[in-house]
Tab-separated table of C-alpha atoms in Angstrom:
chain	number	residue	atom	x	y	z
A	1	UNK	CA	38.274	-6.052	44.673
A	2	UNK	CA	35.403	-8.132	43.228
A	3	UNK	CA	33.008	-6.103	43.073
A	4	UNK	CA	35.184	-3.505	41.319
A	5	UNK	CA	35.663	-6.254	39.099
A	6	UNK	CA	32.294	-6.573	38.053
A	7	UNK	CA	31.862	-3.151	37.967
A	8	UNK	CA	34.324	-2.764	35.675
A	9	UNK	CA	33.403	-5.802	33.544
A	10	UNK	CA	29.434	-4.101	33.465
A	11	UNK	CA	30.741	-1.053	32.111
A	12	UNK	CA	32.999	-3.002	29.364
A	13	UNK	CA	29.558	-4.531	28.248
A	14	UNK	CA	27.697	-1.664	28.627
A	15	UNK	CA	30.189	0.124	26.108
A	16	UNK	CA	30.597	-2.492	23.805
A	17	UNK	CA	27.061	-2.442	23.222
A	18	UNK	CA	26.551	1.176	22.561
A	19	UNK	CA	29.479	1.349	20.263
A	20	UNK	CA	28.554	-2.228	17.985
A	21	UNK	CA	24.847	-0.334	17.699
A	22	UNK	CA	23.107	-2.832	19.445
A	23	UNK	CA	21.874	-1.191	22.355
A	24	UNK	CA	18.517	0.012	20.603
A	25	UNK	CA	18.138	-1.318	17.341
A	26	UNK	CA	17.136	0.825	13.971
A	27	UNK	CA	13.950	0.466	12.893
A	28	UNK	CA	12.464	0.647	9.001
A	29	UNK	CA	9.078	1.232	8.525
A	30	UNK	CA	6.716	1.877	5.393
A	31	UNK	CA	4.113	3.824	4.326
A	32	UNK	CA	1.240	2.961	3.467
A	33	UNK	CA	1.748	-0.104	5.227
A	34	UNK	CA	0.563	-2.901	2.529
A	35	UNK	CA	2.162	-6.343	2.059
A	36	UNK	CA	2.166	-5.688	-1.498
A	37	UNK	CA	2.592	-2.857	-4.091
A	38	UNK	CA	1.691	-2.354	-8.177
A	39	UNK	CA	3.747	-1.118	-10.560
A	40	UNK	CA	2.816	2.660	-10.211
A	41	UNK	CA	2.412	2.926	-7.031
A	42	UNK	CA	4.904	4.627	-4.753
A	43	UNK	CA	5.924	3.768	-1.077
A	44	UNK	CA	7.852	5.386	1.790
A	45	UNK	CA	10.593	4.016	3.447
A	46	UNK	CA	11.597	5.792	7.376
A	47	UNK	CA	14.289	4.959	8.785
A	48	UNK	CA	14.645	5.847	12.804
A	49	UNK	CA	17.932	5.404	14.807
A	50	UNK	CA	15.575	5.582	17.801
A	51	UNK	CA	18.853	7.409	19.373
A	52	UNK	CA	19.558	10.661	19.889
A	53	UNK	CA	18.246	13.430	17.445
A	54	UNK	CA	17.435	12.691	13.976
A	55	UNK	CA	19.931	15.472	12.903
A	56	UNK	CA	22.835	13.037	14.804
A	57	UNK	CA	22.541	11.174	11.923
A	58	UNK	CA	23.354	9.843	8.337
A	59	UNK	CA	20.908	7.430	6.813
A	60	UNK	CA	21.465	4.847	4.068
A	61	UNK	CA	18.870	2.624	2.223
A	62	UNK	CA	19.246	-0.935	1.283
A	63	UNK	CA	18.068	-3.660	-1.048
A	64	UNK	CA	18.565	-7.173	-1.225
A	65	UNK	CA	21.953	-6.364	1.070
A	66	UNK	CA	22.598	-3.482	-1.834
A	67	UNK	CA	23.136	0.198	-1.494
A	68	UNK	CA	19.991	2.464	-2.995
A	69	UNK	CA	20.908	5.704	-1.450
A	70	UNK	CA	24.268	6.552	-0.297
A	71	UNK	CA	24.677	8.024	3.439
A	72	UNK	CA	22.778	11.527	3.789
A	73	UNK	CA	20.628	13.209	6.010
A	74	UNK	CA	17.713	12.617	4.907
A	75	UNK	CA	15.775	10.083	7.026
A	76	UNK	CA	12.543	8.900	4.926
A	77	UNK	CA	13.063	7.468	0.970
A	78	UNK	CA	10.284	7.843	-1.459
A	79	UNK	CA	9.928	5.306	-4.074
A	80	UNK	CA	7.733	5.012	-7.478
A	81	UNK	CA	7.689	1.579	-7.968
A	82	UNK	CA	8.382	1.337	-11.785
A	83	UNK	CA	9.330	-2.615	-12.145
A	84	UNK	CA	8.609	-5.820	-10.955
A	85	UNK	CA	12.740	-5.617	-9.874
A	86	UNK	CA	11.428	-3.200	-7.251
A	87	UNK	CA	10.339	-6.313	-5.256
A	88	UNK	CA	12.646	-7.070	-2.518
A	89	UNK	CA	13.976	-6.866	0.773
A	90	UNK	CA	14.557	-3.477	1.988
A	91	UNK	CA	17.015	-1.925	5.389
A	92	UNK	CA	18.169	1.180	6.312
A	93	UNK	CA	21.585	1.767	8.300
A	94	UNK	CA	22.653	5.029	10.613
A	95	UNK	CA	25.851	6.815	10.884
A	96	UNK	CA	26.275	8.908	13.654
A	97	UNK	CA	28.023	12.460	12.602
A	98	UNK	CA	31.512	12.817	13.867
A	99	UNK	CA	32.095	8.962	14.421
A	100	UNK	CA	32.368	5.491	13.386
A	101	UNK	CA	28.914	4.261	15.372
A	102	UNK	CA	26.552	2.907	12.399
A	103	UNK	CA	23.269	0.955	13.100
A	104	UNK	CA	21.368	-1.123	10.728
A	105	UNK	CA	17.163	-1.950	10.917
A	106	UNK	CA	15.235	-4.335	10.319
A	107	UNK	CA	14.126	-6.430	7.269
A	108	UNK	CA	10.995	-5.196	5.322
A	109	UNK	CA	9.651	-7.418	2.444
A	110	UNK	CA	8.326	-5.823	-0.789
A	111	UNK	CA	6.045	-7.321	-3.086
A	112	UNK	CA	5.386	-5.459	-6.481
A	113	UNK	CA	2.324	-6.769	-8.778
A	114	UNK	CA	1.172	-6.220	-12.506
A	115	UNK	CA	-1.563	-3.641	-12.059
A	116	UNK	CA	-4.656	-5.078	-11.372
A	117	UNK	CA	-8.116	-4.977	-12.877
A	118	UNK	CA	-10.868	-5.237	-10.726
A	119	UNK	CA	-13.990	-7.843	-10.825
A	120	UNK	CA	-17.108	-6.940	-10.517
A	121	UNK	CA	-19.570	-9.899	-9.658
A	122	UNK	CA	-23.634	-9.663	-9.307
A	123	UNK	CA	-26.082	-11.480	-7.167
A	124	UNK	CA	-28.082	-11.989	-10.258
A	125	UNK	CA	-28.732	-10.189	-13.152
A	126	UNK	CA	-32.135	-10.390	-14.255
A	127	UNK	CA	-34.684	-8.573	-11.176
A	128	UNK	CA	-38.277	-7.777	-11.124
A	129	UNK	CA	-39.471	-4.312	-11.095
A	130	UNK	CA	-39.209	-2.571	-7.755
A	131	UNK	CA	-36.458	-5.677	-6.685
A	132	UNK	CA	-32.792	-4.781	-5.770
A	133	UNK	CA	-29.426	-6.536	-6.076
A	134	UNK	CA	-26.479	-6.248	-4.274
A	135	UNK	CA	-23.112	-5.868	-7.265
A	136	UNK	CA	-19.692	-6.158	-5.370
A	137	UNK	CA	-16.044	-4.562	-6.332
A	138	UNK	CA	-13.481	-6.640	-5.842
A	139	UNK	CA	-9.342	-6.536	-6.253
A	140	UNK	CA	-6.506	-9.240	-5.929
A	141	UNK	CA	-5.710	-9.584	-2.776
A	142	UNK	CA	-4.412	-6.690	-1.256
A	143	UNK	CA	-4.832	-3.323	1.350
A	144	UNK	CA	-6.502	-0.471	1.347
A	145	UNK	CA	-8.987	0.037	-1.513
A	146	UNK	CA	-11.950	1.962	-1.986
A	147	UNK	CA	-14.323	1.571	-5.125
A	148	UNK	CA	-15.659	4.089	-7.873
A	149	UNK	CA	-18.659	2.402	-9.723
A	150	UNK	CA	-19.884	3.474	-13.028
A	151	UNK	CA	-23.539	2.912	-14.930
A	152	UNK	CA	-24.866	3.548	-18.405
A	153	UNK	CA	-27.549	2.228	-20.793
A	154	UNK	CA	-27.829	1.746	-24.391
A	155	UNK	CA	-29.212	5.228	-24.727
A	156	UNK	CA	-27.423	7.669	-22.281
A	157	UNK	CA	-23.264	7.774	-21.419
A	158	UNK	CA	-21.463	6.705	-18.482
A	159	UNK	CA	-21.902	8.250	-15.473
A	160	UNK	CA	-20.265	8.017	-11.936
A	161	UNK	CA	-22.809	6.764	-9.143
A	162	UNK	CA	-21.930	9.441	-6.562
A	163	UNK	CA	-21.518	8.598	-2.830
A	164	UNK	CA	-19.939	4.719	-3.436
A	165	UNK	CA	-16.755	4.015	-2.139
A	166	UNK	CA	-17.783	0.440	-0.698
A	167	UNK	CA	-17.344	-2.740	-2.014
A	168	UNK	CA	-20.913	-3.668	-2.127
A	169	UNK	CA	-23.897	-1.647	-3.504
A	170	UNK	CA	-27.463	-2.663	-3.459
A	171	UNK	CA	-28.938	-1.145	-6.810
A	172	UNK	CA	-32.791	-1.396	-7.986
A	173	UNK	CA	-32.261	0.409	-11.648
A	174	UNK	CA	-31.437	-1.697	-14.829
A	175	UNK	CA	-28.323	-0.427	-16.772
A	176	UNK	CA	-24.684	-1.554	-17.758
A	177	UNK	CA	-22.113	-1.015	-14.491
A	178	UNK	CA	-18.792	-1.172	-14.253
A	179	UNK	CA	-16.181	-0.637	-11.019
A	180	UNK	CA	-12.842	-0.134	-10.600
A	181	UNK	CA	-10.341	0.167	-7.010
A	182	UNK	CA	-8.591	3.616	-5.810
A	183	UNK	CA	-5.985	3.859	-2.976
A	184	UNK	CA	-3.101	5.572	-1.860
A	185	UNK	CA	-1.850	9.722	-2.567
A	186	UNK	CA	-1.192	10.257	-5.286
A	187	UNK	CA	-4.513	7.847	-5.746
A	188	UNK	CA	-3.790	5.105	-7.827
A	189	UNK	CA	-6.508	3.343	-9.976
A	190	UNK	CA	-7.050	-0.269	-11.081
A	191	UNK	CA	-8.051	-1.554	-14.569
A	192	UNK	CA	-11.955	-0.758	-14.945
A	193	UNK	CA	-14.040	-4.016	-14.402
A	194	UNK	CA	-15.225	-5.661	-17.571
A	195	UNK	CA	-19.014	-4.737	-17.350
A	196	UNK	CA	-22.452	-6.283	-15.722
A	197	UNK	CA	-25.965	-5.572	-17.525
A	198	UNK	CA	-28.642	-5.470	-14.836
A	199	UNK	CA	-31.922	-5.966	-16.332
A	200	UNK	CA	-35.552	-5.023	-14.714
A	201	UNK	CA	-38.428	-7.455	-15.600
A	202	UNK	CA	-42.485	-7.151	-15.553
A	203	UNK	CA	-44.778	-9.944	-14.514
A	204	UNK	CA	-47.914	-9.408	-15.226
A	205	UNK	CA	-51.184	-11.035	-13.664
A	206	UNK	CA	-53.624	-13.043	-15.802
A	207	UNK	CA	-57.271	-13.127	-14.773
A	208	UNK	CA	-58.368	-16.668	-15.171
């Protein structure tokens, strides 16, 4: 008689679990996977039941503990981030088809930023001939940049330096450079540095 008991009282559990959605939990998950976003930008919310088939379900999208998307079948949310009100806290919830089972995620925190301009900084700015310096690209803190760097003189436009994507170059040619950060698809593109004027010097020998 006990062990029916228990038996009985496993199954209970068991059930109430399933049915209150806490058996395997929802989980939210972005794309590209930065800490923090500018206004411009877009990001990609999925939402996974992590039950069942993906077609078993209805999906709704949350902010700040308010509806974005009503319940539909589509499982992934694509946002262009067009405000600074776009920061928040974001969850998804799952309705099974056909029943009253519903599932909420996780919590994922959204930070949205004025769009950056990038700094470009120089070891020095003054070399001799045939000397190098390293210039470096920089943005406010943040994922997943690469760099496009620009030179010109006084006498001849600006021109892309090809094959730079880093965030140091060595260069060994005078000129006026300039930098700016790319990331994401569709690529998004800082503010262009304010610019750096390399100069190349000549010392010359004296006979005594």
């Amino acid at each position: 008689m006990g062990a029916t008991l228990l038996c009985e009282l496993g199954l209970f559990l068991l059930c109430t679990l399933l049915c209150t959605g806490h058996a395997q939990d929802a989980v939210l998950t972005i794309e590209p996977n930065w800490s923090s976003f500018f206004i411009g930008e877009f990001v990609t919310f999925k939402c996974d039941m992590n039950e069942g088939e993906d077609t078993d379900w209805e999906y709704k999208h949350i902010r700040d503990g308010r509806e974005l998307i009503h319940y539909n079948t589509i499982k992934e949310y694509t946002l262009e981030i067009k405000y600074s009100s776009h920061s928040g806290e974001y969850q998804c919830s799952g309705h099974r088809k056909g029943s009253s089972y519903t599932k909420i995620s996780n919590t994922v925190s959204v930070t949205v930023l004025d769009k950056p301009r990038a700094t470009l900084t120089a070891g020095t700015t003054i070399i001799p001939v045939g000397g190098s310096v390293t210039l470096t690209c920089s943005v406010q803190s943040s994922d997943g940049w690469k760099y496009e760097w620009f030179r010109r003189t006084q006498r001849t436009s600006e021109d892309q330096i090809r094959d730079q994507q880093n965030r140091d170059i060595r260069v060994s040619q005078g000129g006026i450079y300039s930098c700016r950060g790319t990331r994401g698809n569709p690529v998004y593109y800082t503010d262009i540095s304010d610019d750096v004027t390399i100069e190349i010097t000549c010392e010359f020998s004296h006979l005594v």
